[in-house]
Amino acid sequence: MGLTRAPAYHRAVEIAPNVHAVRMLASYAFLVAEERLTLIDAGLPGSRRRLDAYLASIGRSMEELDRILCTHRHPDHIGGVRELVSASGAEVLMHPADTAALRVTFREAVASRSPGPLVAYLTRGPEDAGPIVDGQMLPELGGLQVIHTPGHTSGSVCFWAPAHRLLFTGDVLQVTRGRLAFASLVFSDDHPQAQASVARLAELDVRTIAFSHYPPWRDRTAEALRALARTAVSAEGI
C-alpha cells in the first residue's frame, strides 16, 4: 500500500508509446495498449468505471483486455481485479508468495504481530492467480521482465521493459520530499528487505520509473536508483 497523496496527472496520460497511466481508485494502473490489452494493477474495488471510460476515450473496450499483471497483493492494487476479470475474462498473474499470503485465515491474521496478514485477510484478491517468477519474460512491450523485489510484500515484483527503459515499480519505491525513496515503512512487511531489493533495480539502465502513486520519474533516474541503493548498503553496515 502507498496511500500518500502526491501531485497527480489528470485521470490518464500516455507515459510511453502504447503505455497509459490510468488513475483508478487509490492508485494508478498502467494500460499496455497493443494489439490486445494488458493492465498492470487494478486499483480498489469500483475502479472498473474509470477504466471503462478511458478505454472508450481511446477507442478500445474491456473485451480486449487479455491479462492483468499484479505488482503485489495490497488492496489498492488488486481490489479491482475481480470486477475486471468478470467483465473481460482476463488472465491474472501474480507472484506465488503473494497469492499464498491472500489465503491467510482469520486466526492467523489476528495472531500475527504484523499488519500484513490482516490486510491480506481483508483483501478480496485473486487467490487463484497464475504464477509469475523472477526473470520471467512476458511478451508485452517487446519483452517485459519480472523482477522479484520482496520486502514491501513477500511477492512484490517490478516489471522492466528494456526496449523503453521503463520500470513499473508498484510500491517498491516512492517519492518523499521530492526525492526517490524506499517503500513505505508503515505498510511494508519487511522494510530492510525492501531496501535491499532496490539493489537489483540499480543494476538497470532505467530512464523512466512508473509509480503507482506518483507521476513518472525521469530525472537522472539510473543515477538516483544507484544512490538510493547505496544508502541501503550503508545502513546495513551500521
PDB file of C-alpha atoms in Angstrom:
ATOM      1  CA  MET A   1       0.000   0.000   0.000  1.00  0.00           C
ATOM      2  CA  GLY A   2       1.047   3.569  -0.577  1.00  0.00           C
ATOM      3  CA  LEU A   3      -1.776   5.958   0.073  1.00  0.00           C
ATOM      4  CA  THR A   4       0.309   9.121   0.450  1.00  0.00           C
ATOM      5  CA  ARG A   5      -1.205  11.985  -1.509  1.00  0.00           C
ATOM      6  CA  ALA A   6       1.053  13.394  -4.188  1.00  0.00           C
ATOM      7  CA  PRO A   7       0.851  15.685  -7.232  1.00  0.00           C
ATOM      8  CA  ALA A   8      -1.035  13.753  -9.880  1.00  0.00           C
ATOM      9  CA  TYR A   9      -1.528  13.817 -13.588  1.00  0.00           C
ATOM     10  CA  HIS A  10      -5.093  14.232 -14.751  1.00  0.00           C
ATOM     11  CA  ARG A  11      -7.089  10.970 -14.856  1.00  0.00           C
ATOM     12  CA  ALA A  12      -4.948   9.309 -17.565  1.00  0.00           C
ATOM     13  CA  VAL A  13      -1.965  10.030 -19.781  1.00  0.00           C
ATOM     14  CA  GLU A  14       0.306   8.180 -22.201  1.00  0.00           C
ATOM     15  CA  ILE A  15       3.687   7.961 -20.452  1.00  0.00           C
ATOM     16  CA  ALA A  16       5.461   5.946 -23.181  1.00  0.00           C
ATOM     17  CA  PRO A  17       4.449   4.582 -26.585  1.00  0.00           C
ATOM     18  CA  ASN A  18       1.387   2.378 -26.019  1.00  0.00           C
ATOM     19  CA  VAL A  19       1.618   2.779 -22.218  1.00  0.00           C
ATOM     20  CA  HIS A  20      -1.169   4.717 -20.495  1.00  0.00           C
ATOM     21  CA  ALA A  21      -1.282   5.624 -16.802  1.00  0.00           C
ATOM     22  CA  VAL A  22      -4.945   5.374 -15.792  1.00  0.00           C
ATOM     23  CA  ARG A  23      -5.997   6.853 -12.491  1.00  0.00           C
ATOM     24  CA  MET A  24      -8.020   4.189 -10.719  1.00  0.00           C
ATOM     25  CA  LEU A  25      -9.403   4.406  -7.181  1.00  0.00           C
ATOM     26  CA  ALA A  26      -6.420   4.935  -4.811  1.00  0.00           C
ATOM     27  CA  SER A  27      -3.649   4.217  -7.330  1.00  0.00           C
ATOM     28  CA  TYR A  28      -2.589   4.289 -10.963  1.00  0.00           C
ATOM     29  CA  ALA A  29      -2.912   1.283 -13.217  1.00  0.00           C
ATOM     30  CA  PHE A  30      -0.872   1.038 -16.398  1.00  0.00           C
ATOM     31  CA  LEU A  31      -2.596   0.047 -19.615  1.00  0.00           C
ATOM     32  CA  VAL A  32      -0.401  -1.509 -22.285  1.00  0.00           C
ATOM     33  CA  ALA A  33      -2.405  -0.873 -25.449  1.00  0.00           C
ATOM     34  CA  GLU A  34      -1.005  -3.107 -28.162  1.00  0.00           C
ATOM     35  CA  GLU A  35      -2.968  -5.423 -30.483  1.00  0.00           C
ATOM     36  CA  ARG A  36      -4.601  -6.673 -27.292  1.00  0.00           C
ATOM     37  CA  LEU A  37      -4.658  -5.011 -23.876  1.00  0.00           C
ATOM     38  CA  THR A  38      -2.677  -5.723 -20.718  1.00  0.00           C
ATOM     39  CA  LEU A  39      -3.210  -3.938 -17.391  1.00  0.00           C
ATOM     40  CA  ILE A  40      -0.624  -3.601 -14.639  1.00  0.00           C
ATOM     41  CA  ASP A  41      -2.528  -3.419 -11.316  1.00  0.00           C
ATOM     42  CA  ALA A  42      -6.219  -2.621 -10.907  1.00  0.00           C
ATOM     43  CA  GLY A  43      -6.903  -0.119  -8.118  1.00  0.00           C
ATOM     44  CA  LEU A  44      -9.525  -0.585  -5.419  1.00  0.00           C
ATOM     45  CA  PRO A  45     -12.922  -2.211  -5.977  1.00  0.00           C
ATOM     46  CA  GLY A  46     -15.063   0.131  -8.045  1.00  0.00           C
ATOM     47  CA  SER A  47     -12.238   1.094 -10.397  1.00  0.00           C
ATOM     48  CA  ARG A  48     -13.844  -0.558 -13.414  1.00  0.00           C
ATOM     49  CA  ARG A  49     -15.874   2.542 -14.305  1.00  0.00           C
ATOM     50  CA  ARG A  50     -12.694   4.595 -14.635  1.00  0.00           C
ATOM     51  CA  LEU A  51     -11.043   2.055 -16.873  1.00  0.00           C
ATOM     52  CA  ASP A  52     -14.199   1.658 -18.974  1.00  0.00           C
ATOM     53  CA  ALA A  53     -14.319   5.409 -19.531  1.00  0.00           C
ATOM     54  CA  TYR A  54     -10.692   5.632 -20.526  1.00  0.00           C
ATOM     55  CA  LEU A  55     -10.892   2.687 -22.891  1.00  0.00           C
ATOM     56  CA  ALA A  56     -13.860   4.288 -24.618  1.00  0.00           C
ATOM     57  CA  SER A  57     -11.920   7.548 -24.982  1.00  0.00           C
ATOM     58  CA  ILE A  58      -9.149   5.790 -26.958  1.00  0.00           C
ATOM     59  CA  GLY A  59     -11.458   3.589 -28.982  1.00  0.00           C
ATOM     60  CA  ARG A  60     -10.803   0.333 -27.111  1.00  0.00           C
ATOM     61  CA  SER A  61     -13.039  -1.890 -24.987  1.00  0.00           C
ATOM     62  CA  MET A  62     -12.924  -4.122 -21.919  1.00  0.00           C
ATOM     63  CA  GLU A  63     -13.415  -7.187 -24.134  1.00  0.00           C
ATOM     64  CA  GLU A  64      -9.882  -6.618 -25.469  1.00  0.00           C
ATOM     65  CA  LEU A  65      -8.295  -6.976 -22.014  1.00  0.00           C
ATOM     66  CA  ASP A  66      -6.325 -10.233 -22.063  1.00  0.00           C
ATOM     67  CA  ARG A  67      -4.124 -10.032 -18.986  1.00  0.00           C
ATOM     68  CA  ILE A  68      -3.799  -8.294 -15.598  1.00  0.00           C
ATOM     69  CA  LEU A  69      -0.332  -8.226 -14.046  1.00  0.00           C
ATOM     70  CA  CYS A  70      -0.197  -7.609 -10.293  1.00  0.00           C
ATOM     71  CA  THR A  71       2.813  -5.912  -8.709  1.00  0.00           C
ATOM     72  CA  HIS A  72       1.735  -7.025  -5.223  1.00  0.00           C
ATOM     73  CA  ARG A  73      -1.223  -8.072  -3.131  1.00  0.00           C
ATOM     74  CA  HIS A  74      -2.303  -4.841  -1.406  1.00  0.00           C
ATOM     75  CA  PRO A  75      -5.962  -3.880  -1.935  1.00  0.00           C
ATOM     76  CA  ASP A  76      -5.250  -0.582  -3.683  1.00  0.00           C
ATOM     77  CA  HIS A  77      -3.518  -2.627  -6.403  1.00  0.00           C
ATOM     78  CA  ILE A  78      -5.635  -5.775  -6.735  1.00  0.00           C
ATOM     79  CA  GLY A  79      -9.006  -4.804  -5.251  1.00  0.00           C
ATOM     80  CA  GLY A  80     -10.429  -4.106  -8.707  1.00  0.00           C
ATOM     81  CA  VAL A  81      -9.205  -7.350 -10.263  1.00  0.00           C
ATOM     82  CA  ARG A  82     -12.338  -9.431  -9.738  1.00  0.00           C
ATOM     83  CA  GLU A  83     -14.708  -6.960 -11.403  1.00  0.00           C
ATOM     84  CA  LEU A  84     -12.326  -6.530 -14.348  1.00  0.00           C
ATOM     85  CA  VAL A  85     -11.993 -10.285 -14.803  1.00  0.00           C
ATOM     86  CA  SER A  86     -15.767 -10.645 -14.631  1.00  0.00           C
ATOM     87  CA  ALA A  87     -16.112  -8.087 -17.437  1.00  0.00           C
ATOM     88  CA  SER A  88     -13.277  -9.308 -19.650  1.00  0.00           C
ATOM     89  CA  GLY A  89     -12.289 -12.862 -18.768  1.00  0.00           C
ATOM     90  CA  ALA A  90      -8.687 -11.642 -18.455  1.00  0.00           C
ATOM     91  CA  GLU A  91      -5.923 -13.878 -17.133  1.00  0.00           C
ATOM     92  CA  VAL A  92      -4.433 -12.692 -13.820  1.00  0.00           C
ATOM     93  CA  LEU A  93      -0.763 -13.155 -12.915  1.00  0.00           C
ATOM     94  CA  MET A  94       0.869 -12.562  -9.522  1.00  0.00           C
ATOM     95  CA  HIS A  95       3.921 -13.835  -7.660  1.00  0.00           C
ATOM     96  CA  PRO A  96       3.100 -17.080  -5.787  1.00  0.00           C
ATOM     97  CA  ALA A  97       4.296 -15.671  -2.451  1.00  0.00           C
ATOM     98  CA  ASP A  98       1.555 -13.054  -2.548  1.00  0.00           C
ATOM     99  CA  THR A  99      -1.060 -15.440  -3.884  1.00  0.00           C
ATOM    100  CA  ALA A 100      -0.353 -17.722  -0.923  1.00  0.00           C
ATOM    101  CA  ALA A 101      -0.493 -14.777   1.510  1.00  0.00           C
ATOM    102  CA  LEU A 102      -4.042 -13.981   0.400  1.00  0.00           C
ATOM    103  CA  ARG A 103      -5.149 -17.386   1.708  1.00  0.00           C
ATOM    104  CA  VAL A 104      -4.373 -16.424   5.329  1.00  0.00           C
ATOM    105  CA  THR A 105      -7.045 -17.461   7.826  1.00  0.00           C
ATOM    106  CA  PHE A 106      -8.683 -15.105  10.302  1.00  0.00           C
ATOM    107  CA  ARG A 107      -6.959 -16.859  13.200  1.00  0.00           C
ATOM    108  CA  GLU A 108      -3.555 -16.497  11.522  1.00  0.00           C
ATOM    109  CA  ALA A 109      -4.241 -12.844  10.742  1.00  0.00           C
ATOM    110  CA  VAL A 110      -5.188 -11.826  14.284  1.00  0.00           C
ATOM    111  CA  ALA A 111      -2.359 -13.878  15.806  1.00  0.00           C
ATOM    112  CA  SER A 112       0.244 -12.050  13.744  1.00  0.00           C
ATOM    113  CA  ARG A 113       2.073  -9.068  15.179  1.00  0.00           C
ATOM    114  CA  SER A 114       2.333  -7.549  11.717  1.00  0.00           C
ATOM    115  CA  PRO A 115      -0.465  -5.691   9.900  1.00  0.00           C
ATOM    116  CA  GLY A 116       0.392  -7.514   6.661  1.00  0.00           C
ATOM    117  CA  PRO A 117      -1.612 -10.718   7.331  1.00  0.00           C
ATOM    118  CA  LEU A 118      -4.655  -8.740   8.478  1.00  0.00           C
ATOM    119  CA  VAL A 119      -4.570  -6.612   5.324  1.00  0.00           C
ATOM    120  CA  ALA A 120      -4.241  -9.813   3.285  1.00  0.00           C
ATOM    121  CA  TYR A 121      -7.228 -11.378   5.060  1.00  0.00           C
ATOM    122  CA  LEU A 122      -9.386  -8.329   4.340  1.00  0.00           C
ATOM    123  CA  THR A 123      -8.346  -8.101   0.676  1.00  0.00           C
ATOM    124  CA  ARG A 124     -10.711  -9.598  -1.883  1.00  0.00           C
ATOM    125  CA  GLY A 125      -7.980 -10.674  -4.226  1.00  0.00           C
ATOM    126  CA  PRO A 126      -7.339 -13.183  -6.998  1.00  0.00           C
ATOM    127  CA  GLU A 127      -6.339 -16.152  -4.851  1.00  0.00           C
ATOM    128  CA  ASP A 128      -6.236 -18.331  -7.984  1.00  0.00           C
ATOM    129  CA  ALA A 129      -3.921 -16.040  -9.980  1.00  0.00           C
ATOM    130  CA  GLY A 130      -1.432 -17.689 -12.280  1.00  0.00           C
ATOM    131  CA  PRO A 131       2.221 -17.532 -11.192  1.00  0.00           C
ATOM    132  CA  ILE A 132       4.933 -15.182 -12.368  1.00  0.00           C
ATOM    133  CA  VAL A 133       8.511 -15.748 -11.251  1.00  0.00           C
ATOM    134  CA  ASP A 134      11.755 -13.836 -11.118  1.00  0.00           C
ATOM    135  CA  GLY A 135      13.411 -13.487 -14.509  1.00  0.00           C
ATOM    136  CA  GLN A 136      10.328 -14.496 -16.479  1.00  0.00           C
ATOM    137  CA  MET A 137       9.884 -12.623 -19.773  1.00  0.00           C
ATOM    138  CA  LEU A 138       6.387 -11.602 -20.766  1.00  0.00           C
ATOM    139  CA  PRO A 139       5.596 -10.572 -24.352  1.00  0.00           C
ATOM    140  CA  GLU A 140       4.328  -7.053 -23.694  1.00  0.00           C
ATOM    141  CA  LEU A 141       6.328  -4.022 -24.886  1.00  0.00           C
ATOM    142  CA  GLY A 142       8.838  -6.114 -26.786  1.00  0.00           C
ATOM    143  CA  GLY A 143       9.721  -8.058 -23.637  1.00  0.00           C
ATOM    144  CA  LEU A 144       8.652  -7.311 -20.079  1.00  0.00           C
ATOM    145  CA  GLN A 145      10.877  -8.870 -17.425  1.00  0.00           C
ATOM    146  CA  VAL A 146       9.611  -9.872 -13.992  1.00  0.00           C
ATOM    147  CA  ILE A 147      11.946  -8.790 -11.190  1.00  0.00           C
ATOM    148  CA  HIS A 148      11.149 -10.187  -7.743  1.00  0.00           C
ATOM    149  CA  THR A 149      11.705  -7.400  -5.197  1.00  0.00           C
ATOM    150  CA  PRO A 150      10.414  -8.713  -1.864  1.00  0.00           C
ATOM    151  CA  GLY A 151      10.042  -6.663   1.291  1.00  0.00           C
ATOM    152  CA  HIS A 152       7.052  -4.406   0.757  1.00  0.00           C
ATOM    153  CA  THR A 153       5.250  -7.728   0.477  1.00  0.00           C
ATOM    154  CA  SER A 154       6.850 -11.141   0.105  1.00  0.00           C
ATOM    155  CA  GLY A 155       5.720 -11.331  -3.511  1.00  0.00           C
ATOM    156  CA  SER A 156       6.306  -7.757  -4.652  1.00  0.00           C
ATOM    157  CA  VAL A 157       7.571  -7.584  -8.221  1.00  0.00           C
ATOM    158  CA  CYS A 158       8.647  -4.901 -10.656  1.00  0.00           C
ATOM    159  CA  PHE A 159       8.212  -5.091 -14.423  1.00  0.00           C
ATOM    160  CA  TRP A 160      11.111  -3.949 -16.610  1.00  0.00           C
ATOM    161  CA  ALA A 161      10.695  -3.020 -20.289  1.00  0.00           C
ATOM    162  CA  PRO A 162      14.280  -2.616 -21.556  1.00  0.00           C
ATOM    163  CA  ALA A 163      13.231  -1.530 -25.053  1.00  0.00           C
ATOM    164  CA  HIS A 164      11.631   1.539 -23.469  1.00  0.00           C
ATOM    165  CA  ARG A 165      13.970   1.747 -20.448  1.00  0.00           C
ATOM    166  CA  LEU A 166      10.739   1.799 -18.450  1.00  0.00           C
ATOM    167  CA  LEU A 167      10.349   0.308 -14.956  1.00  0.00           C
ATOM    168  CA  PHE A 168       6.990  -0.348 -13.266  1.00  0.00           C
ATOM    169  CA  THR A 169       7.644  -0.481  -9.532  1.00  0.00           C
ATOM    170  CA  GLY A 170       4.318  -0.864  -7.751  1.00  0.00           C
ATOM    171  CA  ASP A 171       5.111   0.351  -4.229  1.00  0.00           C
ATOM    172  CA  VAL A 172       8.729  -0.842  -4.092  1.00  0.00           C
ATOM    173  CA  LEU A 173       9.698   2.825  -4.486  1.00  0.00           C
ATOM    174  CA  GLN A 174       8.030   6.082  -3.546  1.00  0.00           C
ATOM    175  CA  VAL A 175       8.780   9.806  -3.687  1.00  0.00           C
ATOM    176  CA  THR A 176       9.363  11.678  -0.435  1.00  0.00           C
ATOM    177  CA  ARG A 177      10.049  15.420  -0.310  1.00  0.00           C
ATOM    178  CA  GLY A 178      10.874  15.381  -3.995  1.00  0.00           C
ATOM    179  CA  ARG A 179      13.383  12.553  -3.676  1.00  0.00           C
ATOM    180  CA  LEU A 180      13.355   8.926  -4.731  1.00  0.00           C
ATOM    181  CA  ALA A 181      12.772   6.826  -1.604  1.00  0.00           C
ATOM    182  CA  PHE A 182      12.332   3.291  -0.348  1.00  0.00           C
ATOM    183  CA  ALA A 183       8.947   1.633   0.112  1.00  0.00           C
ATOM    184  CA  SER A 184       6.722   2.807   2.962  1.00  0.00           C
ATOM    185  CA  LEU A 185       7.997   1.728   6.375  1.00  0.00           C
ATOM    186  CA  VAL A 186       4.445   1.553   7.736  1.00  0.00           C
ATOM    187  CA  PHE A 187       2.983  -0.648   5.020  1.00  0.00           C
ATOM    188  CA  SER A 188       5.971  -2.912   4.298  1.00  0.00           C
ATOM    189  CA  ASP A 189       6.161  -6.443   5.685  1.00  0.00           C
ATOM    190  CA  ASP A 190       9.984  -6.398   5.896  1.00  0.00           C
ATOM    191  CA  HIS A 191      11.440  -2.925   5.380  1.00  0.00           C
ATOM    192  CA  PRO A 192      15.149  -3.906   5.479  1.00  0.00           C
ATOM    193  CA  GLN A 193      14.436  -6.500   2.806  1.00  0.00           C
ATOM    194  CA  ALA A 194      12.515  -3.909   0.779  1.00  0.00           C
ATOM    195  CA  GLN A 195      15.537  -1.608   0.925  1.00  0.00           C
ATOM    196  CA  ALA A 196      17.897  -4.405  -0.103  1.00  0.00           C
ATOM    197  CA  SER A 197      15.708  -5.223  -3.112  1.00  0.00           C
ATOM    198  CA  VAL A 198      16.444  -1.819  -4.628  1.00  0.00           C
ATOM    199  CA  ALA A 199      19.987  -3.010  -5.394  1.00  0.00           C
ATOM    200  CA  ARG A 200      18.553  -5.153  -8.189  1.00  0.00           C
ATOM    201  CA  LEU A 201      16.835  -2.155  -9.740  1.00  0.00           C
ATOM    202  CA  ALA A 202      20.021  -0.099  -9.532  1.00  0.00           C
ATOM    203  CA  GLU A 203      21.646  -2.512 -11.997  1.00  0.00           C
ATOM    204  CA  LEU A 204      19.203  -1.471 -14.740  1.00  0.00           C
ATOM    205  CA  ASP A 205      19.621   1.362 -17.226  1.00  0.00           C
ATOM    206  CA  VAL A 206      16.302   2.962 -16.288  1.00  0.00           C
ATOM    207  CA  ARG A 207      15.094   6.164 -17.905  1.00  0.00           C
ATOM    208  CA  THR A 208      11.513   6.267 -16.589  1.00  0.00           C
ATOM    209  CA  ILE A 209      10.023   4.920 -13.367  1.00  0.00           C
ATOM    210  CA  ALA A 210       6.258   4.383 -13.422  1.00  0.00           C
ATOM    211  CA  PHE A 211       4.999   4.622  -9.830  1.00  0.00           C
ATOM    212  CA  SER A 212       1.594   3.608  -8.563  1.00  0.00           C
ATOM    213  CA  HIS A 213       1.034   6.798  -6.563  1.00  0.00           C
ATOM    214  CA  TYR A 214       3.214   9.459  -8.180  1.00  0.00           C
ATOM    215  CA  PRO A 215       3.873  10.894 -11.628  1.00  0.00           C
ATOM    216  CA  PRO A 216       6.732   9.256 -13.579  1.00  0.00           C
ATOM    217  CA  TRP A 217      10.318   9.933 -12.534  1.00  0.00           C
ATOM    218  CA  ARG A 218      12.683  10.913 -15.346  1.00  0.00           C
ATOM    219  CA  ASP A 219      15.336  12.942 -13.524  1.00  0.00           C
ATOM    220  CA  ARG A 220      18.741  11.195 -13.859  1.00  0.00           C
ATOM    221  CA  THR A 221      16.870   8.026 -12.983  1.00  0.00           C
ATOM    222  CA  ALA A 222      19.603   5.386 -13.131  1.00  0.00           C
ATOM    223  CA  GLU A 223      21.880   7.584 -11.042  1.00  0.00           C
ATOM    224  CA  ALA A 224      19.113   8.190  -8.481  1.00  0.00           C
ATOM    225  CA  LEU A 225      18.486   4.448  -8.169  1.00  0.00           C
ATOM    226  CA  ARG A 226      22.168   3.720  -7.618  1.00  0.00           C
ATOM    227  CA  ALA A 227      22.394   6.428  -4.967  1.00  0.00           C
ATOM    228  CA  LEU A 228      19.349   5.054  -3.163  1.00  0.00           C
ATOM    229  CA  ALA A 229      20.729   1.512  -3.258  1.00  0.00           C
ATOM    230  CA  ARG A 230      23.989   2.720  -1.717  1.00  0.00           C
ATOM    231  CA  THR A 231      22.107   4.121   1.293  1.00  0.00           C
ATOM    232  CA  ALA A 232      20.605   0.681   1.926  1.00  0.00           C
ATOM    233  CA  VAL A 233      24.080  -0.863   1.873  1.00  0.00           C
ATOM    234  CA  SER A 234      25.367   1.838   4.227  1.00  0.00           C
ATOM    235  CA  ALA A 235      22.507   1.277   6.656  1.00  0.00           C
ATOM    236  CA  GLU A 236      23.274  -2.459   6.798  1.00  0.00           C
ATOM    237  CA  GLY A 237      26.831  -1.655   7.796  1.00  0.00           C
ATOM    238  CA  ILE A 238      25.881   0.499  10.767  1.00  0.00           C
TER     239      ILE A 238
END
